[in-house]
XYZ file of C-alpha atoms in Angstrom:
72
model
C 8.076 -14.562 0.923
C 5.680 -12.225 2.573
C 6.294 -8.269 4.088
C 3.926 -6.144 5.928
C 3.899 -1.758 5.874
C 1.956 -0.176 8.088
C 1.205 3.463 6.907
C -0.343 5.743 9.998
C -2.087 8.401 9.103
C -6.349 10.140 9.922
C -7.762 8.337 7.126
C -7.239 4.588 6.371
C -10.091 3.227 4.020
C -9.834 6.813 1.982
C -5.842 5.371 1.266
C -6.264 1.627 0.698
C -9.792 2.950 -1.776
C -7.140 5.521 -3.660
C -4.685 2.323 -4.093
C -6.664 -0.224 -4.431
C -6.842 0.391 -8.345
C -2.919 0.866 -8.712
C -2.145 -1.963 -6.463
C -3.864 -4.373 -8.029
C -2.437 -4.606 -11.040
C 0.726 -5.022 -9.733
C 2.224 -8.572 -10.072
C 2.175 -9.390 -7.052
C -0.250 -10.235 -4.297
C -1.161 -7.119 -1.943
C -4.027 -7.315 1.478
C -4.961 -3.938 2.054
C -6.404 -3.473 5.463
C -7.591 -0.349 7.129
C -8.080 -0.063 10.805
C -8.984 3.011 13.003
C -6.121 5.205 12.222
C -3.395 3.337 9.765
C -3.845 1.198 6.993
C -1.995 -2.700 6.615
C -0.414 -3.536 3.617
C 0.649 -7.076 3.261
C 2.509 -7.788 -0.316
C 3.161 -11.360 -1.164
C 5.140 -12.737 -3.609
C 7.539 -15.548 -4.564
C 10.991 -14.279 -4.677
C 13.245 -11.330 -3.339
C 13.002 -9.495 -6.137
C 9.306 -9.340 -6.819
C 9.185 -8.587 -3.163
C 11.681 -5.476 -3.118
C 9.763 -4.587 -5.957
C 6.179 -4.352 -4.348
C 7.517 -2.568 -1.323
C 9.131 0.228 -3.625
C 5.700 -0.092 -5.575
C 3.688 0.338 -2.461
C 5.366 3.097 -0.592
C 5.362 5.394 -4.091
C 1.539 5.354 -4.403
C 0.754 5.773 -0.544
C 3.546 8.847 -1.042
C 1.443 10.221 -3.812
C -1.369 9.445 -2.171
C -0.830 10.897 1.137
C 0.257 13.709 -0.856
C -2.795 14.710 -3.394
C -4.969 14.603 0.095
C -3.149 16.839 1.280
C -3.291 19.044 -1.578
C -6.986 19.143 -1.051
């Protein structure tokens, strides 16, 4: 199972770099692919429960990273 999250941001590479350490410590597989104006996050899991947890976790981390960017 997999899910794709697409985040629009002015600096996708910086957001990806900020997320990478936290996301890689989780119990699911995540691919971060920054492009010109968005960050694509693909979450892979072997059950719907893990996939849902992965989506929720990634969204929380993205919100935190974007909030930190706005504070700077």
